[in-house]
Amino acid sequence: MSDHEHAASDELIFALDIGTRTVVGLIVEPAGEQFRVIDCTVHEHSERSMLDGQIHDVMAVSRVIGKIKEELEAKHGLLTKVAVAAAGRSLRTKRVRMDIQLSRHAAVTRDDVLTLEFSAVQEAQSLLAQELNEQDVTRYYCVGYSVVNYFLDEELIGNLIDQRGEKASVDVIATFLPRVVVDSLLAALNRCGLDMQALTLEPIAAINVLIPVTMRRLNIALVDIGAGTSDVALTEEGAITAYGMVPVAGDEITDALMNAFLLDFPMAEEVKRALTSSDEITFTDILGLEQTLSTEEVVKAIMPEITNLAGKIAVKILELNGKAPQAVMLIGGGSLTPKLTERVAEALGLPAARVAVRGADAIRQFVGEHPLLNGPEFVTPVGIAVAARRHPVKYVTVTVNDHSIRIFDLRKMTVGDALIASGLDIRRLHGRPGMAITLTVNGRMKMIPGGHGTPPVIEKNGEACGLDTPIAEGDRIVAVAGQDGENATVQVIDLMDKLDTLELFINEQPVSLGPVALVDGVPLPLDASLTDRSEIVIRLPRTVEEVLRESGVWSADGADEPVEVFHFQVNGHETTLPALQKIVQVNGKDAAFSDFVRPGDQLTFREEPFQAPEIRDVIPPEEWVQETISVHFNGQPVTITLASLSITMNGRAAEQHEIVENGAVISVKASTPTAPVFSDVFRYVDVSLEKPVTEGISRLVMLVNGEPASFHTELNAGDKLELYWE
């Protein structure tokens, strides 16, 4: 067995930083609090097998890893475990606004806020899945989220707890690591016979070595500028609050040099690297011409691209942080770009001293001096090794409602994370409030809220817990949704604020009447239940009829009882009248049921038997065809009837002035009118036609309007008739 085949010591940490352009392998040995870098090797990818931190060609990447592994194994023995990091640029960040309706009467609790935050994270998760046409939302691990703002009724607010309002909202930036990134990392390592000893995220790895715990309370932006992308991470209050990625980095500067001086890519890379170390640079362009220029001139030619890169980084920092951070740290090979720190500071409006490149000097506390580790590009690989020992990321396996869930323990994981990972809809866990009822009461809108929904029952290992309770390996979580609230119910009486009364007298007795309720125009009792969108009018009784009904003196319910009636027929037309007559008086005067009443009025109400009418009162006018003419007879007015009425009641002849009997059948017939003659007058006047005995009277004189006439002379209205002996 040759030297290099013995297994590497258990203490040694093998760390890999798999970047877009290069893969860095480190062998690190813990030495007390420090770490000693024993060996380091760097290989470039031979083809474009990485894209934005995501492994596209597992086999090609595993070949590069294999080479590094072989090189290091030759010196340090068999390597079986490796610490790796998922690239910050493979993280997906989503910003989401989430609202919940609040009950006006209850203050917002911590549980309400957590439910809102986790619901927002879950919404971000499902939006991300939709964007990427992914059916299974749980294919994204949430590796962190930060609240950008809270709102109460659309107004910005610092803290929602104990506030009251109608709607609470939260604006959240949530960051997700696609499971496929982890799966492809595992696949590439397995092909090389390596187990994942620890997984971290590149920004976390860098922050762990760059920013001591004592500085973590500061709001710091960490920018890892690689070849293809620049990754941005923000810390505040001891946690990484947000991640982002800008698709411009070192290669843009190389491209700018190629265009400015007609260089090929390898020569442009050389020139770029020389910018940091020499005052003069000599290069050969693609035409074979050699040029020597001062560093200043070269930088001047590519300044627009440097400014552009700085501007894009600054914009991303402001987008994620909402404001300029307290300090910015640049790491990665691209951070060595000349004048970049000044340009980033300008774009953020920070003093130049607040933006700095952190290189090997910043990680000396971990690795001491090492000839190979001399630049900012080694910060992340060392961070990965340190994280493997200090903050190893493990899978946590828990059960949620008896389903087993594997979660990446990338931060302090909570019950809420487990529920999200299980795919439970957190918004649906809280019982919904019951349906409200909206009414219009005397012209004003009124809303009756439904009952509150009950909170969910969440238990961890049989004990009640909250969404923010930490979880550990093997925990058993049970989440039972809360009950929905009852729908609102309301009766008319519930809407009456103050009960006014109307005081008056009925039949000399004092009466006090409460309000009446009209629902959609129909009177309803005070205990009637109301439906949504009803229009209710609540007021005191106004009319005689309302007063009589409300007081019970005249019961509308009496309509159901058989009412005694008086009826008769005239020429086949039936007439029915109540046998009892209602007589109403207000303050001694006859009144109608529709008349208004006032407080203190004296009402009299009685029912009397119906007074049967005479026949003449019930004959309809159209049947009454008694035409007449008036004439003067010997100076006296006389009315002559031209047609006569024949009346029968129940088959017998009857006179006009007779009283109608109940149930009578009356027939009225009129004779045809005839032209009157002189002799008709004798029916209406008392005159003797006998010749008086007086001496000298010989003849009867008959005149109509002074002209001689006979008994058969036709008469007209207004004629003057005379009759005398002479």
XYZ file of C-alpha atoms in Angstrom:
726
model
C 0.000 0.000 0.000
C 1.648 3.203 -1.178
C 1.771 6.353 0.908
C -1.053 8.194 -0.715
C -3.581 5.389 -0.406
C -4.003 5.675 3.357
C -7.133 7.577 4.346
C -6.854 11.285 5.127
C -7.074 12.041 8.837
C -10.596 12.607 10.195
C -9.585 16.081 11.273
C -8.855 17.314 7.754
C -11.594 19.189 5.945
C -11.812 18.939 2.168
C -13.692 21.974 0.837
C -14.741 22.695 -2.745
C -15.879 25.998 -4.210
C -17.496 25.188 -7.568
C -17.689 28.423 -9.539
C -18.730 29.357 -13.051
C -15.138 29.546 -14.341
C -13.048 27.712 -11.757
C -13.225 25.062 -9.061
C -11.105 25.674 -5.973
C -10.184 22.734 -3.715
C -8.767 23.277 -0.207
C -7.475 20.955 2.487
C -7.926 22.653 5.829
C -6.940 21.414 9.255
C -8.581 22.788 12.377
C -5.997 24.116 14.802
C -7.743 25.210 17.992
C -9.879 28.226 17.135
C -7.971 28.713 13.906
C -7.854 26.729 10.701
C -4.690 25.946 8.834
C -4.821 25.694 5.053
C -2.572 22.773 4.201
C -3.122 22.621 0.480
C -4.939 24.339 -2.318
C -5.530 23.604 -5.992
C -7.461 25.504 -8.677
C -8.810 24.110 -11.956
C -10.794 25.836 -14.683
C -13.739 24.142 -16.341
C -12.745 22.886 -19.758
C -16.209 23.699 -21.158
C -19.295 25.716 -20.192
C -20.594 23.094 -17.766
C -21.801 25.680 -15.210
C -24.323 28.397 -15.751
C -25.206 30.934 -13.058
C -24.105 28.614 -10.276
C -26.265 25.739 -11.519
C -24.493 22.585 -12.710
C -25.609 21.987 -16.291
C -23.298 19.112 -17.132
C -22.901 16.887 -14.078
C -20.319 14.637 -15.785
C -18.092 17.493 -16.947
C -18.126 19.105 -13.504
C -17.460 15.789 -11.789
C -14.390 15.306 -14.057
C -12.917 18.599 -12.774
C -13.766 17.637 -9.168
C -12.180 14.248 -9.825
C -8.913 15.887 -10.995
C -8.741 18.079 -7.865
C -9.539 15.105 -5.651
C -6.767 12.996 -7.259
C -4.200 15.806 -6.917
C -4.969 16.314 -3.241
C -5.265 12.593 -2.473
C -1.741 12.078 -3.835
C -0.446 14.192 -0.952
C -3.019 13.771 1.803
C -4.504 10.275 1.482
C -8.002 9.104 0.564
C -10.710 11.782 0.623
C -14.292 10.573 1.106
C -16.130 13.584 2.472
C -16.328 17.106 1.124
C -17.798 20.420 2.205
C -19.520 22.365 -0.584
C -21.655 25.447 -1.052
C -24.618 26.227 -3.263
C -23.886 29.364 -5.273
C -25.604 32.521 -4.162
C -26.553 33.156 -7.774
C -28.624 29.972 -7.921
C -30.839 31.347 -5.165
C -34.195 32.651 -6.303
C -35.499 35.760 -4.589
C -39.164 36.725 -4.735
C -40.841 39.783 -3.280
C -44.473 39.315 -2.276
C -47.202 41.418 -0.688
C -49.766 39.540 1.407
C -52.957 40.867 3.058
C -55.255 39.523 5.762
C -58.606 40.930 6.833
C -58.717 41.790 10.524
C -61.598 41.879 12.927
C -62.154 45.489 13.985
C -62.585 44.477 17.575
C -59.538 42.282 18.150
C -55.925 43.447 18.345
C -53.312 41.773 16.126
C -51.412 39.017 17.942
C -47.914 37.687 17.378
C -49.494 34.525 15.887
C -51.435 36.652 13.371
C -48.195 38.328 12.253
C -46.334 35.006 11.937
C -49.229 33.503 9.976
C -49.141 36.514 7.657
C -45.352 36.286 7.174
C -45.315 32.528 6.549
C -48.309 32.860 4.194
C -46.316 35.456 2.227
C -43.315 33.084 2.049
C -45.628 30.331 0.841
C -47.153 32.640 -1.764
C -43.632 33.494 -2.967
C -42.868 29.771 -3.169
C -45.921 29.053 -5.319
C -45.312 32.104 -7.566
C -41.773 30.875 -8.143
C -43.077 27.416 -9.028
C -45.565 28.960 -11.500
C -42.832 31.045 -13.159
C -40.671 27.971 -13.619
C -43.618 25.730 -14.644
C -42.971 23.538 -11.625
C -45.944 21.571 -10.344
C -44.520 20.758 -6.920
C -44.065 23.945 -4.891
C -42.043 22.074 -2.249
C -39.156 21.745 -4.723
C -37.810 25.017 -3.321
C -36.157 25.250 0.074
C -36.782 28.573 1.763
C -33.338 29.594 3.003
C -34.332 32.934 4.445
C -36.868 35.703 4.320
C -36.964 39.252 5.526
C -39.865 41.596 6.107
C -39.455 44.771 4.073
C -42.518 46.576 5.425
C -45.683 46.076 7.436
C -48.879 47.938 6.497
C -52.087 48.595 8.411
C -55.019 49.718 6.255
C -52.508 50.586 3.482
C -50.458 52.827 5.814
C -46.820 51.961 6.551
C -46.374 50.814 10.161
C -43.364 49.696 12.209
C -44.991 46.829 14.098
C -48.409 45.195 13.698
C -48.653 43.552 17.131
C -51.521 44.963 19.246
C -52.680 47.223 16.417
C -56.335 47.358 15.349
C -57.668 47.929 11.852
C -59.448 46.338 8.915
C -56.534 44.970 6.872
C -52.948 44.035 7.720
C -50.358 43.534 4.983
C -46.739 42.475 4.845
C -44.128 42.950 2.133
C -41.620 40.085 2.241
C -38.479 39.160 0.319
C -38.107 35.373 0.461
C -35.120 33.458 -0.876
C -35.337 29.917 -2.171
C -32.764 27.317 -3.104
C -34.097 25.047 -5.863
C -33.804 21.420 -4.847
C -32.365 20.661 -8.301
C -29.217 22.674 -7.405
C -28.637 20.467 -4.385
C -29.530 17.313 -6.318
C -27.042 18.117 -9.113
C -24.321 18.909 -6.541
C -24.937 15.545 -4.846
C -24.877 13.776 -8.222
C -21.532 15.354 -9.245
C -19.943 14.465 -5.868
C -21.303 10.899 -5.902
C -19.728 10.273 -9.310
C -16.361 11.055 -7.698
C -17.009 8.805 -4.697
C -17.512 11.775 -2.337
C -20.144 12.227 0.363
C -21.491 15.669 1.220
C -20.080 16.326 4.672
C -21.624 19.780 4.874
C -23.591 22.127 2.656
C -23.724 25.854 3.000
C -24.591 28.812 0.818
C -21.672 30.754 -0.623
C -22.767 34.121 0.859
C -23.205 32.516 4.288
C -19.773 30.896 3.982
C -18.135 34.218 3.115
C -19.975 36.111 5.836
C -18.987 33.502 8.433
C -15.302 34.259 7.887
C -15.505 37.955 6.983
C -17.962 39.295 9.500
C -17.357 38.317 13.130
C -20.440 37.753 15.285
C -19.753 41.064 17.007
C -20.299 42.887 13.691
C -23.382 40.948 12.613
C -25.788 43.493 14.049
C -24.605 45.942 11.415
C -26.354 46.271 8.075
C -23.634 45.067 5.716
C -23.749 44.200 2.005
C -21.427 41.449 0.824
C -20.783 41.344 -2.937
C -19.011 38.325 -4.421
C -17.907 39.367 -7.912
C -17.039 36.301 -9.917
C -16.519 35.816 -13.616
C -20.089 35.526 -14.849
C -22.164 36.947 -12.012
C -21.987 39.176 -8.967
C -23.779 37.794 -5.919
C -25.161 40.164 -3.316
C -26.020 39.215 0.293
C -27.190 41.483 3.115
C -26.838 41.008 6.846
C -28.642 42.744 9.648
C -29.420 41.834 13.225
C -27.169 38.811 13.029
C -28.923 37.166 10.103
C -28.629 37.172 6.350
C -31.727 39.047 5.321
C -31.649 38.960 1.542
C -29.809 37.634 -1.502
C -29.637 38.717 -5.090
C -27.615 38.267 -8.223
C -26.479 40.672 -10.945
C -25.630 39.085 -14.309
C -22.583 41.365 -14.806
C -19.159 40.643 -13.338
C -15.477 40.231 -14.236
C -16.100 38.973 -17.772
C -17.703 42.327 -18.689
C -14.425 44.057 -17.823
C -12.488 41.508 -19.883
C -14.862 42.105 -22.833
C -14.330 45.856 -22.489
C -10.534 45.383 -22.681
C -10.916 43.113 -25.747
C -12.963 45.785 -27.529
C -10.852 48.749 -26.440
C -7.465 47.298 -27.429
C -8.331 44.478 -29.907
C -7.175 41.675 -27.607
C -8.149 38.029 -27.491
C -9.764 36.696 -24.313
C -6.651 35.148 -22.655
C -4.579 38.307 -23.329
C -7.414 40.540 -22.025
C -7.573 38.403 -18.837
C -3.809 38.858 -18.378
C -4.086 42.622 -18.837
C -6.981 42.756 -16.359
C -4.980 40.879 -13.712
C -1.910 43.066 -14.304
C -3.933 46.241 -13.677
C -3.802 45.637 -9.925
C -0.073 44.970 -9.699
C 1.861 47.177 -12.187
C 1.977 50.816 -13.309
C 2.761 49.946 -16.924
C 1.286 47.176 -19.012
C 2.674 45.661 -22.208
C 0.388 43.576 -24.394
C 0.096 42.266 -27.938
C -3.167 42.808 -29.837
C -4.728 40.411 -32.374
C -2.839 42.184 -35.206
C 0.456 41.279 -33.527
C 1.253 44.867 -32.525
C 2.885 45.286 -29.132
C 1.795 48.245 -27.009
C 2.898 49.594 -23.666
C 0.413 51.803 -21.838
C 0.169 53.164 -18.334
C -2.390 51.476 -16.069
C -4.195 54.814 -15.876
C -4.780 54.942 -19.642
C -6.059 51.370 -19.740
C -8.442 52.009 -16.830
C -9.689 55.199 -18.491
C -10.612 53.230 -21.640
C -12.784 50.768 -19.702
C -14.195 53.201 -17.132
C -17.770 53.198 -18.610
C -17.971 49.393 -18.046
C -16.559 49.726 -14.510
C -19.157 52.424 -13.744
C -21.897 50.238 -15.282
C -20.878 47.227 -13.132
C -20.775 49.388 -9.974
C -24.164 50.923 -10.833
C -25.865 47.533 -11.324
C -24.439 46.219 -8.034
C -25.623 49.376 -6.219
C -29.124 49.098 -7.702
C -29.412 45.470 -6.541
C -28.205 46.376 -3.028
C -30.781 49.185 -2.788
C -33.538 46.932 -4.126
C -32.809 44.243 -1.529
C -32.033 46.510 1.400
C -34.451 49.356 0.732
C -31.672 51.835 1.597
C -27.878 52.145 1.463
C -26.240 49.706 3.933
C -23.723 50.815 6.567
C -20.842 49.154 4.723
C -20.106 47.117 1.591
C -17.539 44.320 1.346
C -16.361 43.135 -2.067
C -14.860 39.662 -2.515
C -14.187 37.347 -5.463
C -11.734 37.767 -8.323
C -13.744 40.529 -9.989
C -13.533 42.708 -6.874
C -9.952 43.607 -7.870
C -11.279 45.681 -10.799
C -9.626 49.144 -10.524
C -11.732 52.030 -9.156
C -14.681 49.685 -8.513
C -14.887 50.434 -4.781
C -15.023 54.201 -5.420
C -17.727 53.812 -8.073
C -19.885 51.561 -5.828
C -19.540 54.068 -2.970
C -20.587 56.917 -5.310
C -23.601 54.973 -6.617
C -24.766 54.234 -3.044
C -23.963 57.680 -1.709
C -21.562 56.228 0.893
C -18.152 57.562 1.978
C -15.386 55.815 -0.024
C -13.997 54.226 3.160
C -17.276 52.316 3.690
C -16.723 50.152 0.563
C -13.718 47.822 0.701
C -12.250 44.744 -0.983
C -11.674 42.012 1.600
C -8.950 39.580 0.634
C -6.750 37.040 2.384
C -5.864 39.632 5.052
C -9.495 39.504 6.212
C -9.373 35.746 6.774
C -6.008 35.654 8.511
C -7.658 35.027 11.857
C -8.806 31.683 10.387
C -5.919 30.615 8.158
C -2.848 32.573 9.213
C -0.317 33.249 6.427
C -0.398 31.062 3.365
C 1.475 31.777 0.120
C -1.305 30.391 -2.094
C -4.135 32.313 -0.448
C -3.502 35.889 -1.379
C -6.667 37.365 -2.827
C -10.346 37.938 -2.362
C -11.178 34.903 -4.512
C -10.181 32.609 -1.622
C -12.558 34.072 0.940
C -15.466 31.811 -0.063
C -13.482 28.505 -0.231
C -12.056 29.116 3.250
C -15.558 30.082 4.447
C -16.916 26.767 3.139
C -14.278 24.855 5.123
C -14.958 26.902 8.276
C -18.714 26.445 7.850
C -18.233 22.659 7.596
C -16.879 22.635 11.142
C -18.730 25.517 12.759
C -22.102 25.653 10.987
C -22.551 22.328 9.255
C -25.853 22.195 7.392
C -27.742 18.992 7.852
C -30.987 17.521 6.707
C -33.616 17.533 9.414
C -36.279 14.847 9.083
C -39.577 15.594 10.823
C -43.153 14.378 10.374
C -46.040 16.736 9.657
C -49.462 15.113 10.153
C -47.730 11.701 9.828
C -45.966 12.578 6.555
C -42.170 12.468 6.662
C -40.472 15.696 5.503
C -36.768 16.335 4.853
C -35.719 19.947 5.363
C -32.375 21.608 4.760
C -31.239 23.079 8.038
C -29.801 26.218 6.396
C -30.799 28.450 9.324
C -32.713 28.102 12.565
C -35.611 26.072 11.179
C -39.071 26.422 12.723
C -42.435 24.676 12.756
C -43.555 27.195 10.109
C -40.754 26.026 7.783
C -41.848 22.412 8.272
C -45.463 23.293 7.400
C -44.316 25.145 4.257
C -42.079 22.226 3.240
C -45.009 19.829 3.691
C -47.110 21.912 1.292
C -49.828 22.753 3.877
C -51.553 26.027 3.037
C -50.857 28.180 6.094
C -53.627 30.651 5.221
C -56.197 27.838 5.277
C -55.116 26.729 8.764
C -56.745 29.683 10.488
C -60.541 29.429 10.664
C -62.148 31.998 8.399
C -64.432 34.653 9.890
C -68.158 34.086 9.293
C -69.994 36.011 6.569
C -70.982 39.546 7.547
C -74.434 41.049 6.920
C -74.702 44.515 5.359
C -77.927 46.441 5.962
C -79.315 49.903 5.292
C -80.957 51.238 8.462
C -82.874 54.504 8.025
C -80.699 55.320 5.008
C -77.330 54.527 6.649
C -75.137 51.516 5.906
C -74.527 49.163 8.818
C -72.328 46.055 8.852
C -72.853 43.179 11.285
C -69.584 41.145 11.389
C -69.566 37.333 11.427
C -67.982 35.313 14.248
C -64.190 34.958 14.517
C -62.514 31.869 13.125
C -60.567 29.859 15.701
C -56.772 29.544 15.437
C -55.265 26.229 14.332
C -54.063 23.688 16.876
C -50.348 23.143 16.249
C -48.435 20.650 18.369
C -44.832 19.491 18.416
C -44.262 16.121 20.057
C -47.687 16.366 21.698
C -47.196 19.874 23.149
C -48.808 23.075 21.865
C -46.348 25.275 19.972
C -46.215 28.320 17.689
C -45.124 28.736 14.080
C -41.765 30.119 15.281
C -40.955 27.151 17.573
C -37.556 25.662 16.564
C -37.541 22.083 15.297
C -35.013 19.272 15.644
C -34.414 15.885 14.058
C -37.316 13.465 14.548
C -39.890 16.007 15.776
C -43.517 15.039 15.247
C -45.656 17.989 14.199
C -49.456 17.948 14.051
C -51.410 20.859 12.548
C -55.215 20.865 12.742
C -57.051 23.684 10.993
C -59.188 26.007 13.128
C -62.995 26.223 12.905
C -64.623 28.813 10.664
C -66.574 31.549 12.454
C -70.391 31.587 12.547
C -72.140 33.681 9.912
C -73.648 36.921 11.233
C -77.287 36.906 12.385
C -79.323 39.957 13.342
C -82.890 40.711 14.427
C -84.748 43.980 13.993
C -84.558 44.709 17.732
C -80.722 44.504 17.636
C -80.679 47.589 15.386
C -82.619 49.815 17.773
C -80.269 52.162 19.599
C -82.836 53.970 21.735
C -86.482 53.023 22.136
C -88.594 56.214 21.725
C -92.340 55.946 22.365
C -95.464 57.624 21.034
C -97.873 58.652 23.853
C -101.571 59.214 23.049
C -105.143 58.193 24.069
C -107.370 55.582 22.480
C -111.009 55.530 23.666
C -109.875 57.720 26.601
C -107.218 55.193 27.713
C -103.508 56.328 27.726
C -101.398 54.246 25.306
C -97.585 54.150 24.879
C -96.395 52.683 21.530
C -92.850 51.601 20.556
C -91.248 51.842 17.065
C -92.440 49.900 14.022
C -90.019 48.259 11.548
C -90.517 48.170 7.790
C -88.181 45.725 6.046
C -88.052 46.356 2.294
C -91.378 48.192 2.760
C -93.134 45.348 4.643
C -93.963 45.668 8.387
C -92.165 42.953 10.392
C -92.187 42.035 14.108
C -89.177 43.144 16.174
C -87.874 39.576 16.585
C -87.766 38.929 12.807
C -84.354 37.800 11.482
C -82.887 39.933 8.717
C -81.115 38.887 5.511
C -78.104 40.508 3.806
C -78.715 43.765 1.901
C -82.147 44.403 3.489
C -83.388 47.979 3.731
C -84.874 48.686 7.136
C -86.834 51.730 8.280
C -87.361 51.969 12.051
C -89.717 54.730 13.194
C -92.652 55.464 15.491
C -96.229 54.702 14.207
C -97.440 57.588 12.023
C -100.977 56.886 10.821
C -104.284 56.074 12.479
C -104.131 52.560 10.999
C -100.572 51.920 12.363
C -101.580 53.210 15.826
C -104.696 51.014 15.934
C -102.790 47.909 14.761
C -99.784 48.456 17.095
C -102.041 49.093 20.105
C -104.000 45.906 19.391
C -107.319 47.786 19.427
C -107.891 46.723 15.843
C -106.210 43.438 15.067
C -105.127 42.851 11.501
C -105.124 39.142 12.383
C -108.924 39.288 12.623
C -108.929 39.006 8.819
C -108.550 35.257 9.239
C -111.875 34.987 11.103
C -115.140 34.790 9.084
C -116.421 38.364 8.909
C -120.208 39.024 8.948
C -121.236 40.746 5.736
C -124.221 42.588 4.276
C -124.825 41.839 0.590
C -127.373 42.502 -2.134
C -127.711 42.406 -5.915
C -128.892 45.193 -8.220
C -129.605 44.100 -11.804
C -127.172 41.145 -11.381
C -124.310 43.184 -9.796
C -123.342 41.836 -6.380
C -122.325 44.271 -3.614
C -120.775 43.113 -0.335
C -120.281 45.367 2.693
C -118.989 44.548 6.217
C -121.816 44.018 8.644
C -119.830 46.068 11.180
C -118.859 49.618 10.396
C -115.507 51.050 11.699
C -115.902 54.558 13.000
C -112.689 56.522 13.699
C -112.385 59.986 15.163
C -109.274 62.007 16.035
C -109.819 64.748 18.603
C -113.583 64.546 18.055
C -113.476 64.804 14.239
C -114.132 62.001 11.760
C -110.794 60.682 10.372
C -109.485 58.251 7.740
C -107.148 55.361 8.492
C -104.382 57.084 6.463
C -104.519 60.322 8.508
C -101.366 61.193 10.537
C -101.408 61.273 14.322
C -99.410 63.356 16.792
C -98.365 62.708 20.398
C -101.242 63.425 22.814
C -104.021 62.926 20.206
C -107.353 61.519 21.401
C -108.469 58.619 19.145
C -111.932 57.124 19.259
C -112.542 53.793 17.551
C -115.708 51.731 17.551
C -117.498 49.278 15.331
C -121.284 49.682 14.762
C -123.763 47.467 12.889
C -124.113 48.497 9.279
C -127.084 50.846 8.586
C -128.959 49.293 5.672
C -129.582 51.878 2.887
C -132.844 52.691 1.019
C -133.325 51.215 -2.457
C -132.930 54.664 -4.056
C -129.384 54.902 -2.555
C -128.183 51.696 -4.187
C -129.573 52.164 -7.711
C -126.552 52.882 -9.946
C -126.745 56.271 -11.741
C -126.687 54.647 -15.199
C -129.919 52.735 -14.360
C -131.632 55.936 -13.147
C -133.323 57.129 -16.402
C -136.234 59.206 -14.934
C -136.234 62.105 -17.411
C -138.452 65.171 -16.545
C -139.515 68.544 -18.017
C -140.719 71.605 -16.130
C -143.698 73.750 -17.246
C -145.867 76.441 -15.585
C -149.579 75.684 -15.000
C -151.700 78.715 -14.127
C -148.456 80.396 -12.919
C -147.368 77.418 -10.725
C -144.231 75.350 -11.662
C -144.984 71.689 -12.451
C -142.452 68.847 -13.124
C -143.688 66.157 -15.504
C -141.983 62.714 -15.522
C -141.461 61.369 -19.033
C -140.434 57.782 -18.059
C -141.271 55.657 -15.043
C -139.076 53.166 -12.969
C -140.453 49.774 -12.049
C -138.580 48.306 -9.026
C -138.829 44.781 -7.627
C -137.051 43.416 -4.534
C -136.931 39.628 -4.172
C -139.601 39.394 -6.920
C -142.192 41.795 -5.441
C -142.897 45.400 -6.443
C -141.080 47.867 -4.234
C -140.859 51.595 -3.729
C -137.689 53.706 -3.935
C -137.754 54.622 -0.235
C -137.913 51.043 1.047
C -134.938 49.728 3.106
C -132.733 47.140 1.346
C -132.969 43.715 2.973
C -129.774 41.629 3.582
C -129.346 39.223 0.657
C -131.917 41.124 -1.496
C -132.090 40.654 -5.253
C -133.252 43.994 -6.679
C -134.348 44.634 -10.250
C -134.742 48.148 -11.672
C -136.425 48.731 -15.062
C -137.215 52.038 -16.736
C -140.129 52.499 -19.235
C -139.373 54.193 -22.564
C -139.804 58.003 -22.352
C -142.978 59.427 -24.114
C -143.680 62.978 -25.316
C -145.943 64.746 -22.692
C -149.341 66.263 -23.697
C -151.566 68.822 -21.935
C -153.672 66.152 -20.173
C -150.519 64.714 -18.414
C -150.395 67.786 -16.172
C -153.580 66.659 -14.367
C -151.529 63.914 -12.660
C -149.502 66.571 -10.835
C -152.092 69.350 -10.151
C -155.408 69.333 -8.389
C -157.915 70.983 -10.737
C -161.645 70.410 -11.270
C -162.920 70.131 -14.864
C -166.582 70.447 -13.867
C -168.417 73.531 -15.218
C -168.953 75.996 -12.366
C -172.591 76.966 -11.613
C -171.783 80.668 -11.840
C -174.039 82.635 -14.228
C -172.616 83.585 -17.577
C -169.765 80.919 -17.793
C -170.137 79.081 -21.039
C -166.793 77.524 -22.120
C -163.419 76.033 -20.930
C -160.406 78.006 -22.205
C -157.055 76.031 -22.729
C -153.978 78.016 -23.750
C -150.339 77.034 -24.254
C -148.080 80.068 -24.378
C -151.205 82.175 -25.069
C -152.308 80.030 -28.045
C -155.489 77.951 -27.924
C -154.761 74.267 -27.221
C -156.451 70.905 -26.683
C -155.863 68.042 -24.250
C -153.567 66.405 -26.868
C -151.307 69.410 -27.481
C -147.657 68.310 -27.004
C -145.714 70.181 -24.388
C -142.089 71.385 -24.281
C -139.942 72.416 -21.331
C -140.777 75.914 -20.104
C -144.307 76.092 -21.712
C -146.879 78.275 -19.957
C -150.198 76.440 -19.588
C -153.533 78.134 -18.721
C -156.920 76.528 -18.031
C -160.064 78.464 -16.987
C -163.818 78.810 -17.613
C -165.346 81.896 -19.140
